[in-house]
């Protein structure tokens, strides 16, 4: 028999907070070994929400008699329990459905709303089995009838409830991961297109494209590129970068890439092309702070000149027999920065000899830190790397530039932003 003084010392009155304590005990003779192998030796935190002192005492004695180490906390009301749940999430919640400040399933719903990762086991009276079944249907892992509890059954129910909850959470996480993978695959198909090239043309172009997600993410961001040859034999290309990271920016990148291809195929050129793209960005972006930079070029068939437009984007590399040069032509603001900007985006002409090449890239390639403070690779550093490897063919050239930039930034946080590179090489006429 437990005295009144002992009861008061072991169970504070409702409305006070009892810190969780570890109650280790030696396992009784015949205790199943499986119950002792709980949680890799870490005692689970179990929060009891119960205002009745006698029932609380019963639960504590069941824990002690089980011989299992448990951090048992106690709340005498739902309001107190919610405060404890916000401070630390337990593995299991033992919930009485009749509390001073809530009745029935309302308390269960509030507990699950605050701590969805906890396994909730409802405690019911002898005549309330139907309420226990309703609680399970509402999200509880199990229910226990207070008058029918034994120590080993009680602890086994807690353990199984926690394991079922962990399995449930793992299943949800796996499904979410699968959905993210499927979404990423769709975004990849949109951001990493197959170049639309003509067959059998004398002025053929060879395309080498690369896309590397930044270190802070495994999914693709808003960088995009595309290459199209129109029926007149002209080659059109674009590389762009939507500000920010995440699925919304990636989706906007896909939208702009598809819009660019559609407008080019429909005959839009020059300032008209970029005005149309800006209208698409303004209509589709998630907020007024979102903008996009890009560089777009056209090389008419049979010429050695490319027409270039630049909207807030870095310059590009031109490869020829004489070496590698960085070209930064006059341009205008990024799309979406100054909507309706009247000056437009000028078209500049750049010589690219037969057998020459251009390499377009996003700023993720040049903005990685390569030293203390704000020391970054920048365009000049990229040009220096390119000139040291100017004799390499297209694919090794591109891969070497990316790999070198990554290596220089490795000790300073890596390349934080996505990297998109598009290398175009026109074959010499035969």
PDB file of N, CA and C in Angstrom, residues 243 271 274-279 281-282 285 287-293 310-312 331-346:
ATOM      1  N   UNK A 243      16.329  33.269 -60.662  1.00  0.00           N
ATOM      2  CA  UNK A 243      16.814  33.554 -59.314  1.00  0.00           C
ATOM      3  C   UNK A 243      16.139  32.634 -58.302  1.00  0.00           C
ATOM      4  N   UNK A 271      14.829  41.905 -80.000  1.00  0.00           N
ATOM      5  CA  UNK A 271      14.190  42.471 -78.813  1.00  0.00           C
ATOM      6  C   UNK A 271      12.793  41.888 -78.599  1.00  0.00           C
ATOM      7  N   UNK A 274      12.920  38.644 -76.397  1.00  0.00           N
ATOM      8  CA  UNK A 274      13.103  38.836 -74.967  1.00  0.00           C
ATOM      9  C   UNK A 274      11.908  39.515 -74.312  1.00  0.00           C
ATOM     10  N   UNK A 275      11.215  40.391 -75.035  1.00  0.00           N
ATOM     11  CA  UNK A 275       9.996  41.000 -74.483  1.00  0.00           C
ATOM     12  C   UNK A 275       8.931  39.936 -74.238  1.00  0.00           C
ATOM     13  N   UNK A 276       8.811  38.996 -75.175  1.00  0.00           N
ATOM     14  CA  UNK A 276       7.831  37.924 -74.996  1.00  0.00           C
ATOM     15  C   UNK A 276       8.211  37.044 -73.801  1.00  0.00           C
ATOM     16  N   UNK A 277       9.492  36.742 -73.664  1.00  0.00           N
ATOM     17  CA  UNK A 277       9.925  35.930 -72.532  1.00  0.00           C
ATOM     18  C   UNK A 277       9.661  36.643 -71.205  1.00  0.00           C
ATOM     19  N   UNK A 278       9.884  37.956 -71.176  1.00  0.00           N
ATOM     20  CA  UNK A 278       9.622  38.689 -69.940  1.00  0.00           C
ATOM     21  C   UNK A 278       8.139  38.665 -69.592  1.00  0.00           C
ATOM     22  N   UNK A 279       7.288  38.743 -70.593  1.00  0.00           N
ATOM     23  CA  UNK A 279       5.847  38.663 -70.324  1.00  0.00           C
ATOM     24  C   UNK A 279       5.488  37.308 -69.712  1.00  0.00           C
ATOM     25  N   UNK A 281       7.542  35.410 -67.936  1.00  0.00           N
ATOM     26  CA  UNK A 281       8.076  35.406 -66.572  1.00  0.00           C
ATOM     27  C   UNK A 281       7.158  36.176 -65.623  1.00  0.00           C
ATOM     28  N   UNK A 282       6.702  37.352 -66.019  1.00  0.00           N
ATOM     29  CA  UNK A 282       5.843  38.157 -65.155  1.00  0.00           C
ATOM     30  C   UNK A 282       4.534  37.434 -64.847  1.00  0.00           C
ATOM     31  N   UNK A 285       5.792  33.878 -62.558  1.00  0.00           N
ATOM     32  CA  UNK A 285       6.644  33.877 -61.372  1.00  0.00           C
ATOM     33  C   UNK A 285       5.823  33.897 -60.093  1.00  0.00           C
ATOM     34  N   UNK A 287       6.546  35.474 -57.251  1.00  0.00           N
ATOM     35  CA  UNK A 287       6.587  36.726 -56.508  1.00  0.00           C
ATOM     36  C   UNK A 287       7.326  37.783 -57.289  1.00  0.00           C
ATOM     37  N   UNK A 288       7.132  39.057 -56.945  1.00  0.00           N
ATOM     38  CA  UNK A 288       7.749  40.140 -57.717  1.00  0.00           C
ATOM     39  C   UNK A 288       9.258  40.195 -57.604  1.00  0.00           C
ATOM     40  N   UNK A 289       9.825  39.468 -56.627  1.00  0.00           N
ATOM     41  CA  UNK A 289      11.279  39.478 -56.463  1.00  0.00           C
ATOM     42  C   UNK A 289      11.992  38.506 -57.403  1.00  0.00           C
ATOM     43  N   UNK A 290      11.239  37.659 -58.091  1.00  0.00           N
ATOM     44  CA  UNK A 290      11.835  36.650 -58.967  1.00  0.00           C
ATOM     45  C   UNK A 290      12.202  37.273 -60.317  1.00  0.00           C
ATOM     46  N   UNK A 291      13.410  36.996 -60.780  1.00  0.00           N
ATOM     47  CA  UNK A 291      13.853  37.476 -62.082  1.00  0.00           C
ATOM     48  C   UNK A 291      14.650  36.364 -62.770  1.00  0.00           C
ATOM     49  N   UNK A 292      15.021  36.589 -64.006  1.00  0.00           N
ATOM     50  CA  UNK A 292      15.804  35.604 -64.762  1.00  0.00           C
ATOM     51  C   UNK A 292      16.827  36.320 -65.611  1.00  0.00           C
ATOM     52  N   UNK A 293      18.038  35.788 -65.631  1.00  0.00           N
ATOM     53  CA  UNK A 293      19.073  36.275 -66.539  1.00  0.00           C
ATOM     54  C   UNK A 293      19.223  35.274 -67.678  1.00  0.00           C
ATOM     55  N   UNK A 310      21.949  39.853 -74.396  1.00  0.00           N
ATOM     56  CA  UNK A 310      22.311  39.516 -73.019  1.00  0.00           C
ATOM     57  C   UNK A 310      21.397  40.285 -72.070  1.00  0.00           C
ATOM     58  N   UNK A 311      20.751  39.534 -71.156  1.00  0.00           N
ATOM     59  CA  UNK A 311      19.854  40.147 -70.172  1.00  0.00           C
ATOM     60  C   UNK A 311      20.387  39.842 -68.771  1.00  0.00           C
ATOM     61  N   UNK A 312      21.255  40.714 -68.263  1.00  0.00           N
ATOM     62  CA  UNK A 312      21.783  40.566 -66.915  1.00  0.00           C
ATOM     63  C   UNK A 312      22.644  39.343 -66.694  1.00  0.00           C
ATOM     64  N   UNK A 331      24.283  44.806 -73.083  1.00  0.00           N
ATOM     65  CA  UNK A 331      23.032  44.111 -72.801  1.00  0.00           C
ATOM     66  C   UNK A 331      22.067  44.987 -72.048  1.00  0.00           C
ATOM     67  N   UNK A 332      21.063  44.361 -71.491  1.00  0.00           N
ATOM     68  CA  UNK A 332      20.051  45.053 -70.706  1.00  0.00           C
ATOM     69  C   UNK A 332      19.846  44.340 -69.381  1.00  0.00           C
ATOM     70  N   UNK A 333      18.862  44.787 -68.606  1.00  0.00           N
ATOM     71  CA  UNK A 333      18.637  44.196 -67.281  1.00  0.00           C
ATOM     72  C   UNK A 333      18.073  42.787 -67.374  1.00  0.00           C
ATOM     73  N   UNK A 334      18.173  42.075 -66.276  1.00  0.00           N
ATOM     74  CA  UNK A 334      17.559  40.752 -66.198  1.00  0.00           C
ATOM     75  C   UNK A 334      16.059  40.857 -66.422  1.00  0.00           C
ATOM     76  N   UNK A 335      15.471  39.817 -66.958  1.00  0.00           N
ATOM     77  CA  UNK A 335      14.024  39.802 -67.191  1.00  0.00           C
ATOM     78  C   UNK A 335      13.302  39.887 -65.853  1.00  0.00           C
ATOM     79  N   UNK A 336      12.340  40.793 -65.764  1.00  0.00           N
ATOM     80  CA  UNK A 336      11.553  40.930 -64.542  1.00  0.00           C
ATOM     81  C   UNK A 336      12.065  41.973 -63.589  1.00  0.00           C
ATOM     82  N   UNK A 337      13.289  42.496 -63.794  1.00  0.00           N
ATOM     83  CA  UNK A 337      13.830  43.536 -62.909  1.00  0.00           C
ATOM     84  C   UNK A 337      13.156  44.879 -63.165  1.00  0.00           C
ATOM     85  N   UNK A 338      13.051  45.244 -64.428  1.00  0.00           N
ATOM     86  CA  UNK A 338      12.395  46.505 -64.822  1.00  0.00           C
ATOM     87  C   UNK A 338      11.329  46.182 -65.863  1.00  0.00           C
ATOM     88  N   UNK A 339      10.183  45.671 -65.425  1.00  0.00           N
ATOM     89  CA  UNK A 339       9.145  45.272 -66.393  1.00  0.00           C
ATOM     90  C   UNK A 339       8.787  46.427 -67.338  1.00  0.00           C
ATOM     91  N   UNK A 340       8.699  46.104 -68.625  1.00  0.00           N
ATOM     92  CA  UNK A 340       8.344  47.114 -69.610  1.00  0.00           C
ATOM     93  C   UNK A 340       9.456  48.083 -69.926  1.00  0.00           C
ATOM     94  N   UNK A 341      10.698  47.704 -69.582  1.00  0.00           N
ATOM     95  CA  UNK A 341      11.837  48.582 -69.817  1.00  0.00           C
ATOM     96  C   UNK A 341      11.913  48.960 -71.289  1.00  0.00           C
ATOM     97  N   UNK A 342      11.867  50.249 -71.570  1.00  0.00           N
ATOM     98  CA  UNK A 342      11.679  50.707 -72.941  1.00  0.00           C
ATOM     99  C   UNK A 342      12.877  50.559 -73.841  1.00  0.00           C
ATOM    100  N   UNK A 343      14.084  50.532 -73.263  1.00  0.00           N
ATOM    101  CA  UNK A 343      15.276  50.519 -74.112  1.00  0.00           C
ATOM    102  C   UNK A 343      15.510  49.185 -74.802  1.00  0.00           C
ATOM    103  N   UNK A 344      14.866  48.143 -74.333  1.00  0.00           N
ATOM    104  CA  UNK A 344      15.044  46.828 -74.940  1.00  0.00           C
ATOM    105  C   UNK A 344      16.420  46.249 -74.664  1.00  0.00           C
ATOM    106  N   UNK A 345      16.730  45.198 -75.390  1.00  0.00           N
ATOM    107  CA  UNK A 345      18.015  44.514 -75.227  1.00  0.00           C
ATOM    108  C   UNK A 345      18.725  44.545 -76.578  1.00  0.00           C
ATOM    109  N   UNK A 346      19.851  45.254 -76.669  1.00  0.00           N
ATOM    110  CA  UNK A 346      20.511  45.399 -77.975  1.00  0.00           C
ATOM    111  C   UNK A 346      21.025  44.073 -78.500  1.00  0.00           C
TER     112      UNK A 346
END
